[in-house]
Short mmCIF file of C-alpha atoms (C1' of nucleotides) in Angstrom, two decimals:
data_model
loop_
_atom_site.label_atom_id
_atom_site.label_comp_id
_atom_site.label_asym_id
_atom_site.label_seq_id
_atom_site.Cartn_x
_atom_site.Cartn_y
_atom_site.Cartn_z
CA MET H 1 -0.01 -0.02 -0.03
CA ARG H 2 1.26 3.45 -0.90
CA LEU H 3 0.48 5.81 1.91
CA SER H 4 -0.12 8.65 -0.60
CA ARG H 5 -3.15 6.69 -1.91
CA SER H 6 -4.44 5.11 1.25
CA LEU H 7 -7.32 5.70 3.57
CA ILE H 8 -5.32 5.90 6.79
CA PRO H 9 -6.42 9.13 8.42
CA THR H 10 -3.92 9.63 11.26
CA LEU H 11 -4.53 12.28 13.83
CA LYS H 12 -2.02 14.44 15.59
CA GLU H 13 -4.39 15.30 18.32
CA THR H 14 -6.49 12.94 20.41
CA PRO H 15 -10.26 13.01 20.04
CA ALA H 16 -11.84 14.08 23.39
CA GLU H 17 -13.89 10.91 23.91
CA ALA H 18 -10.91 8.54 24.00
CA GLN H 19 -9.94 7.81 27.58
CA ILE H 20 -7.57 4.87 27.35
CA ALA H 21 -4.45 4.10 25.28
CA SER H 22 -5.88 1.57 22.86
CA HIS H 23 -8.90 3.70 21.99
CA ARG H 24 -6.74 6.80 21.61
CA LEU H 25 -4.20 5.00 19.46
CA MET H 26 -6.71 3.21 17.29
CA LEU H 27 -8.28 6.56 16.48
CA ARG H 28 -5.01 8.35 15.97
CA ALA H 29 -3.52 5.59 13.88
CA GLY H 30 -6.59 5.74 11.60
CA MET H 31 -7.71 2.14 12.35
CA ILE H 32 -11.31 2.86 13.35
CA ARG H 33 -13.91 5.63 13.39
CA GLN H 34 -16.92 5.72 15.72
CA MET H 35 -20.25 5.59 13.88
CA ALA H 36 -22.55 5.52 16.93
CA SER H 37 -22.16 4.85 20.62
CA GLY H 38 -20.28 1.54 20.88
CA ILE H 39 -20.31 1.05 17.12
CA TYR H 40 -17.22 1.41 14.95
CA ALA H 41 -16.26 1.31 11.35
CA TRP H 42 -12.99 -0.46 10.69
CA LEU H 43 -10.73 1.35 8.29
CA PRO H 44 -8.06 -0.44 6.20
CA THR H 45 -5.33 -0.93 8.78
CA GLY H 46 -7.75 -1.74 11.52
CA TYR H 47 -9.51 -4.20 9.40
CA LYS H 48 -6.25 -5.83 8.35
CA VAL H 49 -5.37 -6.47 12.04
CA LEU H 50 -8.90 -7.80 12.76
CA SER H 51 -8.71 -10.14 9.81
CA LYS H 52 -5.23 -11.41 10.73
CA ILE H 53 -6.42 -12.16 14.26
CA ALA H 54 -9.49 -13.90 12.94
CA GLN H 55 -7.38 -15.95 10.61
CA ILE H 56 -5.17 -17.25 13.37
CA VAL H 57 -8.17 -18.05 15.51
CA ARG H 58 -9.65 -19.87 12.47
CA GLU H 59 -6.47 -21.93 11.78
CA GLU H 60 -6.18 -23.07 15.46
CA GLN H 61 -9.86 -24.03 15.51
CA ASP H 62 -9.55 -25.99 12.26
CA ALA H 63 -6.43 -27.68 13.66
CA ILE H 64 -8.48 -29.37 16.37
CA GLY H 65 -11.20 -30.46 14.03
CA ALA H 66 -13.71 -27.74 14.66
CA GLN H 67 -15.76 -26.82 11.61
CA GLU H 68 -16.40 -23.24 10.55
CA VAL H 69 -19.93 -22.25 9.72
CA LEU H 70 -21.58 -18.84 9.41
CA MET H 71 -24.87 -18.20 11.19
CA PRO H 72 -26.89 -15.00 10.66
CA THR H 73 -26.69 -11.97 12.84
CA ILE H 74 -30.50 -11.73 12.98
CA GLN H 75 -32.36 -14.45 14.82
CA SER H 76 -35.99 -15.28 15.46
CA ALA H 77 -37.39 -14.61 18.96
CA ASP H 78 -39.17 -17.98 18.82
CA LEU H 79 -35.85 -19.72 18.95
CA TRP H 80 -34.98 -17.91 22.19
CA ARG H 81 -38.38 -18.79 23.63
CA GLU H 82 -37.47 -22.42 23.37
CA SER H 83 -34.55 -22.02 25.73
CA GLY H 84 -36.40 -19.56 27.94
CA ARG H 85 -33.78 -16.91 27.39
CA TYR H 86 -35.92 -14.51 25.39
CA ASP H 87 -37.39 -13.15 28.60
CA ALA H 88 -34.39 -13.86 30.73
CA TYR H 89 -31.81 -11.97 28.66
CA GLY H 90 -33.10 -8.55 29.43
CA LYS H 91 -32.49 -5.17 27.84
CA GLU H 92 -29.01 -6.15 26.64
CA MET H 93 -30.61 -7.93 23.77
CA LEU H 94 -31.45 -5.77 20.81
CA ARG H 95 -35.00 -6.64 19.79
CA ILE H 96 -36.30 -5.93 16.38
CA THR H 97 -39.71 -6.08 14.71
CA ASP H 98 -40.04 -6.64 11.01
CA ARG H 99 -42.76 -5.32 8.58
CA HIS H 100 -45.04 -8.27 9.49
CA ASP H 101 -44.64 -7.55 13.23
CA ARG H 102 -42.57 -10.66 13.62
CA GLU H 103 -40.19 -10.54 16.56
CA LEU H 104 -36.57 -10.74 15.74
CA LEU H 105 -33.33 -9.92 17.54
CA TYR H 106 -29.72 -9.11 16.70
CA GLY H 107 -27.83 -12.11 18.17
CA PRO H 108 -25.83 -11.55 21.33
CA THR H 109 -24.67 -15.17 21.10
CA ASN H 110 -25.71 -18.37 19.28
CA GLU H 111 -26.33 -21.27 21.66
CA GLU H 112 -29.97 -21.58 20.64
CA MET H 113 -29.34 -21.28 16.95
CA ILE H 114 -26.49 -23.80 16.77
CA THR H 115 -28.49 -26.21 18.97
CA ALA H 116 -31.41 -25.98 16.58
CA ILE H 117 -29.18 -26.51 13.55
CA VAL H 118 -27.51 -29.52 15.00
CA ARG H 119 -30.71 -30.90 16.47
CA ASP H 120 -32.44 -30.74 13.13
CA ASN H 121 -29.67 -32.51 11.26
CA ILE H 122 -27.99 -34.92 13.67
CA LYS H 123 -29.94 -37.94 14.81
CA SER H 124 -27.39 -40.58 15.76
CA TYR H 125 -24.69 -40.90 18.37
CA ARG H 126 -22.50 -41.93 15.43
CA ASP H 127 -22.44 -38.37 14.25
CA LEU H 128 -21.08 -37.06 17.50
CA PRO H 129 -19.02 -35.28 18.63
CA GLN H 130 -19.58 -32.04 16.71
CA MET H 131 -17.59 -28.86 17.12
CA PRO H 132 -19.05 -26.06 14.91
CA TYR H 133 -17.85 -22.52 15.25
CA HIS H 134 -18.25 -19.22 13.48
CA ILE H 135 -16.68 -15.80 13.47
CA GLN H 136 -19.50 -13.28 13.33
CA TRP H 137 -20.71 -9.92 14.62
CA LYS H 138 -22.64 -9.81 17.74
CA PHE H 139 -24.67 -7.05 19.34
CA ARG H 140 -25.16 -6.54 23.07
CA ASP H 141 -26.95 -3.32 23.98
CA GLU H 142 -24.56 -2.31 26.81
CA VAL H 143 -25.87 0.33 29.08
CA ARG H 144 -22.58 2.15 28.88
CA PRO H 145 -20.27 1.36 26.03
CA ARG H 146 -16.77 2.58 26.63
CA PHE H 147 -13.07 2.06 25.96
CA GLY H 148 -13.44 1.92 22.24
CA VAL H 149 -13.56 -1.60 20.86
CA LEU H 150 -12.93 -3.07 24.33
CA ARG H 151 -16.51 -2.54 25.27
CA GLY H 152 -18.42 -1.79 22.16
CA ARG H 153 -22.05 -2.79 21.57
CA GLU H 154 -21.25 -4.43 18.25
CA PHE H 155 -18.27 -6.74 18.34
CA LEU H 156 -16.72 -9.51 16.33
CA MET H 157 -16.55 -12.83 18.19
CA LYS H 158 -15.44 -16.38 17.48
CA ASP H 159 -18.01 -18.46 19.13
CA GLY H 160 -17.78 -22.25 19.07
CA TYR H 161 -20.01 -24.97 20.43
CA SER H 162 -19.49 -28.62 21.22
CA PHE H 163 -21.84 -31.56 21.31
CA ASP H 164 -20.56 -34.78 22.92
CA LEU H 165 -21.90 -38.25 23.73
CA ASN H 166 -21.11 -38.05 27.44
CA TYR H 167 -19.46 -36.16 30.18
CA GLU H 168 -16.03 -37.64 29.57
CA GLY H 169 -16.18 -36.65 25.93
CA ALA H 170 -17.36 -33.17 26.82
CA VAL H 171 -14.46 -32.69 29.29
CA HIS H 172 -12.00 -33.84 26.71
CA THR H 173 -13.40 -31.40 24.19
CA TYR H 174 -13.27 -28.61 26.77
CA ARG H 175 -9.60 -29.36 27.41
CA THR H 176 -8.80 -29.58 23.73
CA ILE H 177 -10.34 -26.19 23.12
CA MET H 178 -8.43 -24.70 26.06
CA LEU H 179 -5.20 -25.83 24.56
CA ALA H 180 -6.15 -24.44 21.18
CA TYR H 181 -6.90 -21.19 22.84
CA MET H 182 -3.52 -21.06 24.48
CA ARG H 183 -1.88 -21.77 21.16
CA THR H 184 -3.96 -19.08 19.50
CA PHE H 185 -2.92 -16.37 21.91
CA GLN H 186 0.69 -17.43 21.76
CA ARG H 187 0.69 -17.26 17.96
CA ILE H 188 -0.92 -13.81 18.07
CA GLY H 189 1.97 -12.76 20.31
CA VAL H 190 0.32 -11.95 23.62
CA THR H 191 0.32 -13.62 27.06
CA ALA H 192 -3.17 -14.77 28.00
CA ILE H 193 -3.72 -16.66 31.20
CA PRO H 194 -6.65 -19.00 31.83
CA MET H 195 -8.44 -18.38 35.16
CA ARG H 196 -11.29 -20.22 36.89
CA ALA H 197 -14.47 -18.28 36.26
CA ASP H 198 -18.12 -17.98 37.14
CA THR H 199 -20.43 -19.25 34.52
CA GLY H 200 -22.80 -16.22 34.54
CA GLN H 201 -26.04 -16.50 32.75
CA ILE H 202 -24.86 -19.13 30.25
CA GLY H 203 -24.96 -21.65 33.03
CA GLY H 204 -22.92 -24.76 33.80
CA ASP H 205 -20.25 -25.64 36.27
CA LEU H 206 -16.91 -25.59 34.47
CA SER H 207 -15.50 -22.42 33.01
CA HIS H 208 -12.32 -20.45 32.44
CA GLU H 209 -11.68 -16.92 31.40
CA PHE H 210 -8.58 -15.88 29.39
CA HIS H 211 -6.96 -12.62 30.48
CA ILE H 212 -4.38 -10.62 28.65
CA LEU H 213 -2.10 -8.83 31.04
CA ALA H 214 -2.27 -5.11 30.70
CA PRO H 215 -2.00 -2.27 33.25
CA THR H 216 -5.35 -0.87 32.18
CA GLY H 217 -7.26 -4.11 32.52
CA GLU H 218 -10.61 -4.10 34.19
CA SER H 219 -9.96 -7.11 36.46
CA GLY H 220 -7.24 -7.50 39.07
CA VAL H 221 -5.38 -10.78 38.52
CA PHE H 222 -3.08 -12.94 40.60
CA TYR H 223 -0.93 -15.57 38.99
CA ASP H 224 2.12 -17.75 39.16
CA ALA H 225 5.06 -16.62 37.16
CA ALA H 226 5.12 -20.03 35.54
CA PHE H 227 2.58 -18.75 33.12
CA GLU H 228 5.02 -16.16 31.71
CA ALA H 229 7.29 -19.00 30.51
CA GLY H 230 4.50 -20.62 28.49
CA ASP H 231 5.80 -24.03 29.55
CA ALA H 232 2.53 -25.89 29.32
CA LEU H 233 2.28 -25.20 25.62
CA GLY H 234 5.06 -27.68 24.92
CA VAL H 235 2.82 -30.41 26.34
CA THR H 236 0.99 -32.09 23.47
CA ASP H 237 -1.21 -34.52 25.44
CA VAL H 238 -4.46 -32.68 26.19
CA ASN H 239 -5.00 -34.12 29.65
CA ALA H 240 -1.33 -33.57 30.68
CA PHE H 241 -1.59 -30.03 29.44
CA TYR H 242 -4.81 -29.43 31.33
CA GLU H 243 -3.35 -30.88 34.48
CA GLN H 244 -0.34 -28.66 34.25
CA VAL H 245 -2.23 -25.46 33.37
CA THR H 246 -4.87 -25.82 36.05
CA THR H 247 -2.45 -26.63 38.85
CA ILE H 248 -0.52 -23.38 38.27
CA TYR H 249 -2.28 -20.70 40.29
CA ALA H 250 -4.19 -17.95 38.47
CA ALA H 251 -7.24 -16.14 39.64
CA THR H 252 -9.10 -12.89 39.12
CA ASP H 253 -9.65 -10.74 42.23
CA GLU H 254 -13.22 -12.19 42.47
CA LYS H 255 -11.92 -15.71 42.92
CA HIS H 256 -8.62 -15.00 44.58
CA ASP H 257 -7.71 -17.48 47.32
CA THR H 258 -5.25 -15.96 49.74
CA ALA H 259 -4.57 -19.30 51.41
CA VAL H 260 -3.28 -20.87 48.19
CA TRP H 261 -1.57 -17.60 47.25
CA ASP H 262 0.44 -17.60 50.42
CA GLY H 263 1.72 -20.97 49.57
CA ILE H 264 3.42 -19.82 46.34
CA PRO H 265 7.02 -18.73 46.68
CA THR H 266 7.12 -14.90 46.88
CA GLU H 267 9.42 -14.52 43.84
CA ARG H 268 6.87 -16.36 41.66
CA ARG H 269 3.82 -14.30 42.72
CA ARG H 270 2.56 -11.90 40.12
CA GLU H 271 -0.17 -9.33 40.63
CA GLY H 272 -1.53 -7.22 37.75
CA ARG H 273 -4.45 -6.27 35.75
CA GLY H 274 -6.14 -8.33 33.05
CA ILE H 275 -8.47 -7.82 30.06
CA GLU H 276 -10.81 -10.73 29.42
CA VAL H 277 -10.49 -11.83 25.81
CA GLY H 278 -12.06 -15.22 25.91
CA GLN H 279 -14.18 -17.56 28.02
CA ILE H 280 -15.01 -21.24 27.76
CA PHE H 281 -17.91 -23.10 29.36
CA TYR H 282 -19.11 -26.67 29.87
CA PHE H 283 -22.75 -26.66 30.65
CA GLY H 284 -23.98 -30.20 30.12
CA THR H 285 -27.43 -30.70 28.79
CA LYS H 286 -28.88 -27.36 29.67
CA TYR H 287 -29.65 -26.38 26.11
CA SER H 288 -30.04 -29.78 24.54
CA GLU H 289 -32.76 -30.55 27.09
CA ALA H 290 -34.48 -27.20 26.91
CA MET H 291 -34.57 -27.35 23.06
CA ASN H 292 -35.30 -31.04 22.98
CA PHE H 293 -32.15 -32.11 21.13
CA ALA H 294 -31.87 -35.84 21.68
CA VAL H 295 -30.02 -38.39 19.51
CA THR H 296 -30.27 -42.17 19.43
CA GLY H 297 -27.54 -44.00 21.34
CA PRO H 298 -25.95 -47.39 20.64
CA ASP H 299 -28.59 -48.98 22.89
CA GLY H 300 -31.40 -47.57 20.84
CA GLN H 301 -32.31 -45.11 23.62
CA LYS H 302 -32.46 -41.37 23.16
CA PHE H 303 -30.10 -39.20 25.14
CA TYR H 304 -29.22 -35.51 25.36
CA PRO H 305 -25.78 -34.51 24.11
CA GLU H 306 -23.35 -32.78 26.49
CA MET H 307 -22.60 -29.26 25.35
CA GLY H 308 -20.07 -26.48 25.86
CA SER H 309 -19.52 -23.09 24.32
CA TYR H 310 -16.28 -21.23 23.70
CA GLY H 311 -15.74 -17.56 22.80
CA ILE H 312 -12.87 -15.39 21.80
CA GLY H 313 -13.53 -11.65 21.46
CA VAL H 314 -11.80 -10.99 18.20
CA SER H 315 -12.49 -7.25 17.95
CA ARG H 316 -11.82 -6.80 21.63
CA LEU H 317 -8.47 -8.55 21.18
CA VAL H 318 -7.33 -5.73 18.89
CA GLY H 319 -7.75 -3.25 21.71
CA ALA H 320 -6.43 -5.55 24.34
CA ILE H 321 -3.22 -6.21 22.39
CA ILE H 322 -2.67 -2.47 22.04
CA GLU H 323 -3.20 -2.02 25.82
CA ALA H 324 -0.50 -4.63 26.36
CA ARG H 325 1.80 -3.39 23.66
CA HIS H 326 2.31 0.37 23.25
CA ASP H 327 4.53 3.21 24.37
CA GLU H 328 4.31 7.00 24.30
CA ALA H 329 4.90 7.10 20.58
CA GLY H 330 2.24 4.57 19.61
CA ILE H 331 1.36 0.94 18.96
CA ILE H 332 3.94 -1.86 18.97
CA TRP H 333 2.35 -4.65 16.90
CA PRO H 334 3.40 -8.29 17.32
CA ASP H 335 4.74 -9.48 13.96
CA ALA H 336 1.99 -12.04 13.45
CA ILE H 337 -0.92 -9.50 13.27
CA ALA H 338 0.72 -6.23 12.28
CA PRO H 339 -1.22 -4.59 9.42
CA PHE H 340 2.13 -4.37 7.56
CA LYS H 341 5.48 -6.05 8.35
CA ALA H 342 7.27 -2.89 7.46
CA ALA H 343 6.91 0.76 6.61
CA ILE H 344 9.24 2.03 3.92
CA LEU H 345 10.13 5.60 4.82
CA ASN H 346 11.28 7.67 1.85
CA LEU H 347 13.09 10.57 3.48
CA ARG H 348 13.60 12.51 0.31
CA GLN H 349 10.74 12.11 -2.04
CA GLY H 350 11.90 13.28 -5.48
CA ASP H 351 15.52 12.27 -5.06
CA ALA H 352 16.06 9.82 -7.89
CA GLY H 353 18.25 7.42 -6.05
CA THR H 354 16.05 7.43 -2.90
CA ASP H 355 12.90 6.95 -4.92
CA ALA H 356 14.39 4.13 -6.89
CA LEU H 357 15.59 2.21 -3.78
CA CYS H 358 12.18 2.63 -2.11
CA GLU H 359 10.39 1.36 -5.14
CA LYS H 360 12.66 -1.64 -5.22
CA LEU H 361 11.88 -2.42 -1.58
CA TYR H 362 8.21 -1.90 -2.12
CA ALA H 363 8.20 -4.20 -5.21
CA ALA H 364 9.98 -6.91 -3.17
CA LEU H 365 7.64 -6.73 -0.18
CA GLY H 366 4.36 -6.00 -1.90
CA ALA H 367 1.30 -6.15 0.39
CA ASP H 368 3.53 -6.61 3.46
CA ALA H 369 4.82 -3.11 3.13
CA LEU H 370 3.34 0.35 3.65
CA TYR H 371 5.36 2.74 1.46
CA ASP H 372 5.32 6.27 2.80
CA ASP H 373 5.77 8.05 -0.51
CA ARG H 374 4.27 11.34 0.59
CA GLU H 375 5.85 14.73 0.27
CA GLU H 376 6.29 15.02 3.95
CA ARG H 377 9.27 15.71 6.18
CA ALA H 378 11.22 12.98 7.71
CA GLY H 379 10.04 13.90 11.29
CA GLN H 380 6.43 13.34 10.38
CA LYS H 381 7.04 10.08 8.67
CA PHE H 382 8.96 8.77 11.70
CA ALA H 383 6.24 9.91 14.06
CA GLU H 384 3.47 8.30 12.07
CA ALA H 385 5.37 5.05 11.55
CA ASP H 386 5.91 4.84 15.32
CA LEU H 387 2.24 5.61 15.86
CA MET H 388 1.03 2.93 13.49
CA GLY H 389 3.43 0.45 15.08
CA HIS H 390 4.85 -1.46 12.12
CA PRO H 391 7.31 -4.04 13.45
CA TRP H 392 10.02 -2.75 11.05
CA GLN H 393 10.81 0.62 9.59
CA MET H 394 12.89 0.64 6.43
CA ILE H 395 14.50 4.13 6.42
CA VAL H 396 15.84 5.31 3.13
CA GLY H 397 17.56 8.64 2.59
CA PRO H 398 19.86 10.00 -0.13
CA ARG H 399 23.10 8.89 1.56
CA GLY H 400 21.96 5.36 2.24
CA ALA H 401 20.45 5.08 -1.24
CA ALA H 402 23.72 6.14 -2.90
CA ALA H 403 25.50 3.44 -0.89
CA GLY H 404 22.80 0.78 -1.39
CA ILE H 405 22.17 0.72 2.35
CA VAL H 406 18.85 0.50 4.12
CA GLU H 407 18.53 1.57 7.71
CA LEU H 408 16.24 -0.84 9.64
CA LYS H 409 14.53 0.13 12.87
CA ARG H 410 12.87 -2.47 15.07
CA ARG H 411 9.78 -0.78 16.57
CA ALA H 412 9.63 -2.95 19.70
CA THR H 413 13.20 -2.45 20.79
CA GLY H 414 14.39 0.63 19.02
CA GLU H 415 17.36 -1.32 17.58
CA ARG H 416 18.76 -0.04 14.35
CA PHE H 417 20.63 -1.91 11.62
CA GLU H 418 22.37 -0.57 8.52
CA LEU H 419 22.21 -3.31 5.95
CA PRO H 420 22.58 -3.96 2.24
CA VAL H 421 19.21 -4.21 0.44
CA GLU H 422 18.95 -7.97 0.26
CA GLU H 423 19.95 -8.48 3.89
CA ALA H 424 17.46 -5.88 5.02
CA LEU H 425 14.69 -7.55 3.07
CA ALA H 426 15.60 -10.93 4.50
CA LYS H 427 15.47 -9.58 7.98
CA VAL H 428 12.09 -8.02 7.46
CA ARG H 429 10.70 -11.22 5.96
CA GLY H 430 11.92 -13.03 9.03
"C1'" C W 1 -30.71 2.35 35.28
"C1'" G W 2 -29.06 6.43 39.04
"C1'" G W 3 -25.69 10.96 39.01
"C1'" A W 4 -22.81 14.83 36.12
"C1'" G W 5 -21.55 17.17 31.71
"C1'" C W 6 -20.88 18.25 26.49
"C1'" G W 7 -22.73 19.24 21.18
"C1'" U W 8 -19.40 25.82 17.37
"C1'" A W 9 -14.82 23.86 10.37
"C1'" G W 10 -11.86 17.08 9.52
"C1'" C W 11 -9.43 17.12 14.98
"C1'" G W 12 -8.54 20.06 19.61
"C1'" C W 13 -10.89 24.32 21.56
"C1'" A W 14 -12.44 29.92 22.59
"C1'" G W 15 -16.78 32.90 22.08
"C1'" C W 16 -22.30 32.07 25.68
"C1'" C W 17 -22.22 34.71 31.95
"C1'" U W 18 -23.46 40.59 30.08
"C1'" G W 19 -27.82 39.06 22.66
"C1'" G W 20 -25.35 43.09 17.76
"C1'" U W 21 -20.84 41.00 10.84
"C1'" A W 22 -18.54 33.35 13.96
"C1'" G W 23 -12.88 33.09 15.89
"C1'" C W 24 -7.85 30.48 17.25
"C1'" G W 25 -4.35 26.20 16.82
"C1'" C W 26 -3.63 21.78 14.04
"C1'" A W 27 -5.19 19.49 9.54
"C1'" U W 28 -6.40 20.75 4.22
"C1'" C W 29 -5.37 23.61 -0.80
"C1'" A W 30 -1.69 26.89 -3.81
"C1'" G W 31 3.23 28.66 -3.66
"C1'" U W 32 8.40 29.64 -1.68
"C1'" C W 33 12.17 28.05 1.52
"C1'" U W 34 13.50 23.64 3.92
"C1'" G W 35 14.94 18.41 4.19
"C1'" G W 36 16.87 12.53 9.74
"C1'" G W 37 11.86 13.00 14.68
"C1'" G W 38 4.65 15.93 13.50
"C1'" G W 39 9.59 22.69 10.25
"C1'" A W 40 8.96 28.13 8.63
"C1'" C W 41 6.73 31.98 5.71
"C1'" U W 42 2.86 34.02 2.26
"C1'" G W 43 -1.91 33.46 0.36
"C1'" G W 44 -6.61 30.68 -0.01
"C1'" G W 45 -10.91 27.36 0.97
"C1'" G W 46 -14.03 25.25 4.48
"C1'" G W 47 -19.64 26.61 9.35
"C1'" U W 48 -27.82 25.49 8.29
"C1'" C W 49 -23.05 27.16 15.77
"C1'" G W 50 -26.87 19.08 17.05
"C1'" U W 51 -32.25 19.82 16.10
"C1'" G W 52 -37.43 21.93 16.61
"C1'" G W 53 -39.95 25.72 18.81
"C1'" G W 54 -40.21 30.34 21.88
"C1'" U W 55 -38.56 35.45 23.60
"C1'" U W 56 -36.45 39.73 20.85
"C1'" C W 57 -35.76 44.84 16.04
"C1'" G W 58 -31.85 41.12 16.28
"C1'" A W 59 -30.13 34.45 19.15
"C1'" A W 60 -24.04 30.36 18.86
"C1'" U W 61 -25.39 33.41 23.30
"C1'" C W 62 -31.66 33.70 26.97
"C1'" C W 63 -36.08 29.93 27.73
"C1'" C W 64 -38.58 25.00 26.61
"C1'" G W 65 -38.73 20.22 24.07
"C1'" C W 66 -36.23 16.53 21.36
"C1'" C W 67 -31.80 13.95 19.43
"C1'" G W 68 -26.80 12.60 19.85
"C1'" C W 69 -22.28 11.83 22.50
"C1'" U W 70 -19.13 11.48 26.92
"C1'" C W 71 -17.76 10.84 32.10
"C1'" C W 72 -18.64 8.59 37.43
"C1'" G W 73 -21.45 4.53 39.67
"C1'" A W 74 -24.24 -0.22 39.23
"C1'" C W 75 -23.92 -4.05 35.04
"C1'" C W 76 -20.92 -6.69 31.42
"C1'" A W 77 -17.57 -11.04 25.76
#
RNA sequence: CGGAGCGUAGCGCAGCCUGGUAGCGCAUCAGUCUGGGGGACUGGGGGUCGUGGGUUCGAAUCCCGCCGCUCCGACCA
């Protein structure tokens, strides 16, 4: 992308409504624009990040055998009457009436819908287990949206659901998905810690929340430093992994157990703040019973499948990652989800040698590069590149161009390297 | 849902109290100089002052309604 032809409206000043770093930086870096309270349009760079996160989530779901589907945003009220949640859900649910006075709603989640779909199409125990998921926009009419995409009303979520033959199968699925989540967050490039959680209105008795550590998080968290090492991810056996992860201490302030805490060596105790970016639930037959989803077992008898649901807040992750990774100058993207791997900064637009070298770099990197080819001064280009947070800056001025040298700056560390063109490209490509 | 505010140019704001030709900085456009951390100078463009009504010779300014947005609290992926 050439910056001169892009829709990346950066701001020098911060819009008044943005209170926290991620909201401020997303607006200033031109990633999003607010369209209504808690509702945002995603501009090119914001949408690139959102898509890259979604893609990693998708790949890790597919890797454990989950199947991607796409359910609609609009649902029928009747579906929710079956589970009894139409009345229970309250004002957070956006209710809509169509031209025939039929009652509809903009889905805040999809347990009912997926249960109906599987119920209507799966009749035999032989077709279990099932693990469908989708990545779709949700709407929850929050009383007070705030913090930009961290607490919007409309948000993009990966929600997955599982249907198993029995409790043992359901627990295995639960653990499998927990491991997939840990791998997902690790690939994205953030530390997310699973913590025992309440099940809230979804119901059930086994649940974990995943928190990204960030000073501005809404929850206080206490955890064992062992999580920082990511040791458990090396474990490939699901049950061994689960055993290891759940025996390391981690709790939000709501569930903090000071007795256990005191038993952890002082040097391993970590206290901080966390942003919830995912939650997983096992809830048994709550929905399969309520919605009369029974399949025929090997003995010819009907039984209700054991269910669970699993969510990752994809749009929230964008904000949460920025909360965890930024400095005074701007965003510091992890390589895996950066909108561009590198910015090419042409410090002397119009200088033949400089232009030629920049074009060469741009041709080599293609869509992975944002080429700042504007008639702007060096200072502004540096400032905006730092703001947008590209992992690498490829700095090209007349002196370097004449010598065939590219100056590389690593955003995260501030390290600088002066390298010949091919070596610089190799480093950026990783 | 309780409490408190704010809507004036793309963004940040002043003007309102005490009614009288709508301003400043940044951004933007043209040009000149400049050229390694949001540079300087000259000139230009851009506004139904959220919206509807009322008071008045005259309303951004005073009064009433409505809409939108934000902050604190309770709630929450």
